[in-house]
XYZ file of C-alpha atoms in Angstrom:
289
model
C 166.942 133.368 104.958
C 163.665 135.054 104.080
C 162.689 135.705 107.662
C 159.292 134.046 107.234
C 157.951 132.008 110.100
C 156.628 128.437 109.731
C 153.094 129.648 110.359
C 153.318 132.167 107.527
C 154.728 129.543 105.181
C 151.884 127.200 106.064
C 149.341 129.952 105.483
C 150.849 130.676 102.056
C 150.745 126.991 101.085
C 147.108 126.751 102.137
C 146.251 129.839 100.128
C 147.945 128.388 97.043
C 146.064 125.103 97.598
C 142.774 127.015 97.736
C 143.614 128.690 94.422
C 144.391 125.345 92.799
C 141.211 123.848 94.263
C 139.174 126.712 92.808
C 140.740 126.318 89.356
C 140.425 122.508 89.213
C 137.504 121.519 91.442
C 136.973 118.216 89.598
C 140.364 116.954 90.752
C 139.431 117.399 94.413
C 135.870 116.137 94.185
C 135.267 112.847 95.998
C 134.226 110.133 93.566
C 131.461 108.545 95.599
C 130.179 106.460 92.689
C 133.654 105.070 91.966
C 134.172 104.098 95.586
C 130.789 102.415 95.708
C 131.620 100.444 92.558
C 134.917 99.353 94.082
C 133.204 98.257 97.286
C 130.562 96.402 95.257
C 133.238 94.530 93.278
C 135.157 93.635 96.448
C 131.940 92.465 98.101
C 131.048 90.335 95.071
C 134.517 88.729 95.024
C 134.391 87.961 98.746
C 130.850 86.635 98.437
C 131.805 84.407 95.524
C 134.821 83.111 97.447
C 132.646 82.344 100.472
C 130.079 80.552 98.329
C 132.822 78.557 96.590
C 134.263 77.441 99.933
C 130.792 76.372 101.067
C 129.961 74.577 97.793
C 133.303 72.737 97.723
C 133.004 71.828 101.414
C 136.170 73.546 102.567
C 136.732 72.671 106.208
C 139.485 73.992 108.446
C 138.705 71.228 110.932
C 139.354 68.575 108.278
C 142.656 70.208 107.383
C 143.780 70.379 111.013
C 142.608 66.828 111.584
C 144.654 65.592 108.636
C 147.901 67.284 109.696
C 148.760 64.331 111.922
C 148.337 61.920 109.024
C 150.452 64.216 106.842
C 153.188 64.175 109.461
C 152.998 60.386 109.532
C 153.503 60.255 105.752
C 156.499 62.568 106.076
C 158.085 60.310 108.684
C 157.484 57.215 106.555
C 159.329 58.889 103.653
C 162.540 59.087 105.686
C 165.173 58.181 104.779
C 164.744 58.409 100.989
C 165.801 55.181 99.297
C 166.040 54.027 95.689
C 165.288 50.461 96.738
C 167.970 49.121 94.418
C 166.292 50.699 91.359
C 168.481 53.781 90.906
C 169.371 52.851 87.324
C 165.705 52.371 86.426
C 164.754 55.688 88.002
C 167.625 57.467 86.270
C 166.510 56.124 82.896
C 162.938 57.251 83.621
C 164.199 60.721 84.557
C 166.160 60.942 81.311
C 162.989 59.913 79.484
C 161.102 62.739 81.240
C 163.740 65.261 80.156
C 163.527 63.925 76.596
C 159.754 64.354 76.588
C 160.066 67.938 77.827
C 162.835 68.813 75.385
C 161.233 67.333 72.269
C 157.787 68.671 73.169
C 159.081 72.182 73.793
C 161.255 72.222 70.678
C 158.445 70.917 68.453
C 156.000 73.495 69.820
C 158.469 76.349 69.300
C 159.180 75.319 65.700
C 155.470 75.027 64.865
C 154.491 78.251 66.642
C 157.254 80.417 65.157
C 155.720 80.925 61.678
C 152.160 81.015 63.057
C 153.082 83.833 65.428
C 153.840 86.144 62.491
C 150.332 85.542 61.175
C 148.935 86.641 64.545
C 151.069 89.794 64.820
C 149.429 93.138 64.037
C 152.553 94.647 62.481
C 152.922 91.714 60.054
C 149.335 90.839 59.052
C 147.218 94.017 58.845
C 144.038 92.106 57.943
C 142.045 91.947 61.228
C 139.901 88.984 60.124
C 142.866 86.753 59.282
C 144.619 87.793 62.482
C 141.460 87.137 64.499
C 141.106 83.632 63.066
C 144.726 82.735 63.874
C 144.526 84.104 67.396
C 141.273 82.343 68.216
C 142.749 79.110 66.889
C 145.705 79.529 69.239
C 143.284 80.245 72.089
C 141.411 77.005 71.410
C 144.626 74.968 71.475
C 145.893 76.739 74.589
C 142.620 76.240 76.472
C 143.106 72.450 76.579
C 145.348 71.413 79.472
C 148.428 69.299 78.853
C 146.933 66.443 80.876
C 143.913 66.341 78.559
C 146.208 66.369 75.524
C 148.109 63.439 77.062
C 144.902 61.429 77.468
C 143.958 62.208 73.857
C 147.323 61.216 72.390
C 147.518 58.048 74.511
C 144.334 56.897 72.795
C 145.772 57.860 69.395
C 149.365 56.579 69.483
C 149.300 54.404 72.602
C 151.077 54.552 75.932
C 154.635 55.821 76.211
C 156.845 58.895 75.926
C 155.823 59.615 72.317
C 152.324 60.506 73.524
C 153.841 62.679 76.254
C 155.981 64.664 73.816
C 152.989 65.199 71.517
C 150.875 66.365 74.461
C 153.423 68.973 75.533
C 153.899 70.108 71.936
C 150.154 70.614 71.427
C 149.728 72.401 74.736
C 152.656 74.758 74.139
C 151.875 75.657 70.528
C 149.040 77.914 71.656
C 151.069 79.524 74.425
C 154.129 80.034 72.227
C 151.987 81.470 69.432
C 150.525 84.081 71.770
C 153.834 85.012 73.426
C 155.784 85.059 70.158
C 153.179 87.268 68.430
C 153.205 89.734 71.326
C 157.002 89.882 71.196
C 156.855 90.553 67.451
C 154.289 93.322 67.927
C 156.374 95.083 70.587
C 159.629 94.774 68.670
C 161.495 97.968 67.801
C 160.078 99.224 64.485
C 163.088 101.260 63.386
C 165.122 98.370 61.869
C 162.076 97.206 59.867
C 161.380 100.750 58.676
C 165.024 101.075 57.649
C 164.832 97.889 55.582
C 161.703 99.120 53.794
C 163.219 102.585 53.257
C 166.255 101.013 51.595
C 164.040 99.178 49.096
C 163.447 95.885 50.895
C 160.321 93.828 50.350
C 157.849 92.665 52.993
C 159.778 89.414 53.415
C 163.025 91.359 53.778
C 161.379 93.493 56.453
C 160.473 90.369 58.425
C 163.774 88.568 57.851
C 166.166 91.452 58.522
C 164.027 93.921 60.479
C 161.896 91.835 62.853
C 163.455 88.411 63.373
C 166.898 89.562 64.642
C 165.191 91.786 67.207
C 162.796 89.178 68.596
C 164.972 86.058 68.534
C 166.615 86.710 71.943
C 163.208 87.174 73.562
C 161.819 84.045 71.891
C 164.833 81.988 72.944
C 164.410 83.163 76.524
C 160.750 82.123 76.491
C 161.589 78.693 75.058
C 164.170 78.099 77.793
C 161.666 79.026 80.482
C 159.028 76.699 79.013
C 161.531 73.833 78.887
C 162.075 74.252 82.609
C 158.325 74.320 83.227
C 157.665 71.377 80.918
C 160.072 69.218 82.890
C 157.538 69.363 85.709
C 154.636 68.886 83.277
C 156.306 65.788 81.820
C 156.376 64.335 85.326
C 152.647 64.919 85.755
C 151.556 63.453 82.428
C 153.607 60.347 83.177
C 150.980 59.560 85.813
C 148.388 58.887 83.088
C 150.743 56.625 81.132
C 152.664 59.070 78.955
C 156.053 57.726 80.013
C 158.778 59.155 82.183
C 159.340 59.192 85.901
C 155.726 60.091 86.686
C 154.649 56.534 85.895
C 156.905 55.131 88.619
C 155.864 57.898 90.979
C 152.169 57.096 90.815
C 152.776 53.329 91.103
C 154.919 53.759 94.219
C 152.383 56.106 95.824
C 149.621 53.539 95.290
C 151.593 50.781 97.027
C 152.811 53.208 99.751
C 156.527 52.748 99.005
C 157.048 56.201 100.455
C 160.831 56.034 100.832
C 161.172 55.438 97.102
C 158.606 58.185 96.480
C 160.794 60.565 98.497
C 163.828 59.515 96.451
C 161.987 60.237 93.193
C 160.800 63.612 94.482
C 164.378 64.519 95.409
C 165.577 63.504 91.948
C 162.930 65.738 90.357
C 163.763 68.661 92.667
C 167.487 68.437 91.927
C 166.858 68.153 88.182
C 164.502 71.135 88.100
C 166.938 73.196 90.197
C 169.813 72.424 87.826
C 167.697 73.224 84.762
C 166.534 76.458 86.385
C 170.137 77.494 87.103
C 171.388 76.632 83.615
C 168.424 78.176 81.783
C 168.650 81.304 83.935
C 172.298 81.808 82.984
C 171.498 81.145 79.325
C 168.603 83.628 79.368
C 170.792 86.324 80.903
C 173.549 85.600 78.377
C 171.131 85.730 75.437
C 169.388 88.927 76.523
C 172.672 90.539 77.596
C 174.287 89.677 74.270
C 171.325 91.128 72.393
C 171.490 94.331 74.435
C 175.129 94.817 73.500
């Protein structure tokens, strides 16, 4: 016990704060300009959002007025029924999974070598790296639905066009993610390979690839899960899979069969999510050990 009272301790702390304030006045100075800039940005965002809602005719009254119709649709979807077409729907679901799997695998294989050309620690030339990255940006900027419409006009209707659409859409995304993983990889193994007399190819093969493969595999598994949903969407425009049946049944208001298809998709995505999650944890955990 020092015998000091709380008031004396508070007075000492205030005195020390005054000393610090005198030594570093810039740290305690109120940044009026920064606050004004922040308020201006927030005001601009809110103003833009308000204008967008006005321009796009957002209406809370229309939403509330349509809730009754939405409830009616929900009641008409019960109970879900396959309508005697369970085998057909199951085949279409398998086709959707095949589209997602082949599209994801093709994109990963094509993007893997390109990603090294976009990585800073592999290609030091900024112009070559810039060209590769902008090319990946161009591919990634086109949505998978647009790619599906393009490939349908090239190869015709069916799952082949769907797989090509997913592959094209994912090449850009995989190229970006793979190159970032390569750039953030631990440099020590690569430096050890070079120090022991290895060439540039040896540095990539034995120093970079073993370190990034678990991360790349985890990303591919996640995209396969996501592409299962994308394969359903592109089926609506004629790229095969269960989406084709889904859009046809919605048009003719066979809502019980629509509910059955939605349940099939939900269960499939949940199972894929569970399996891919366990695989990702196993891959990353094994790499950590």
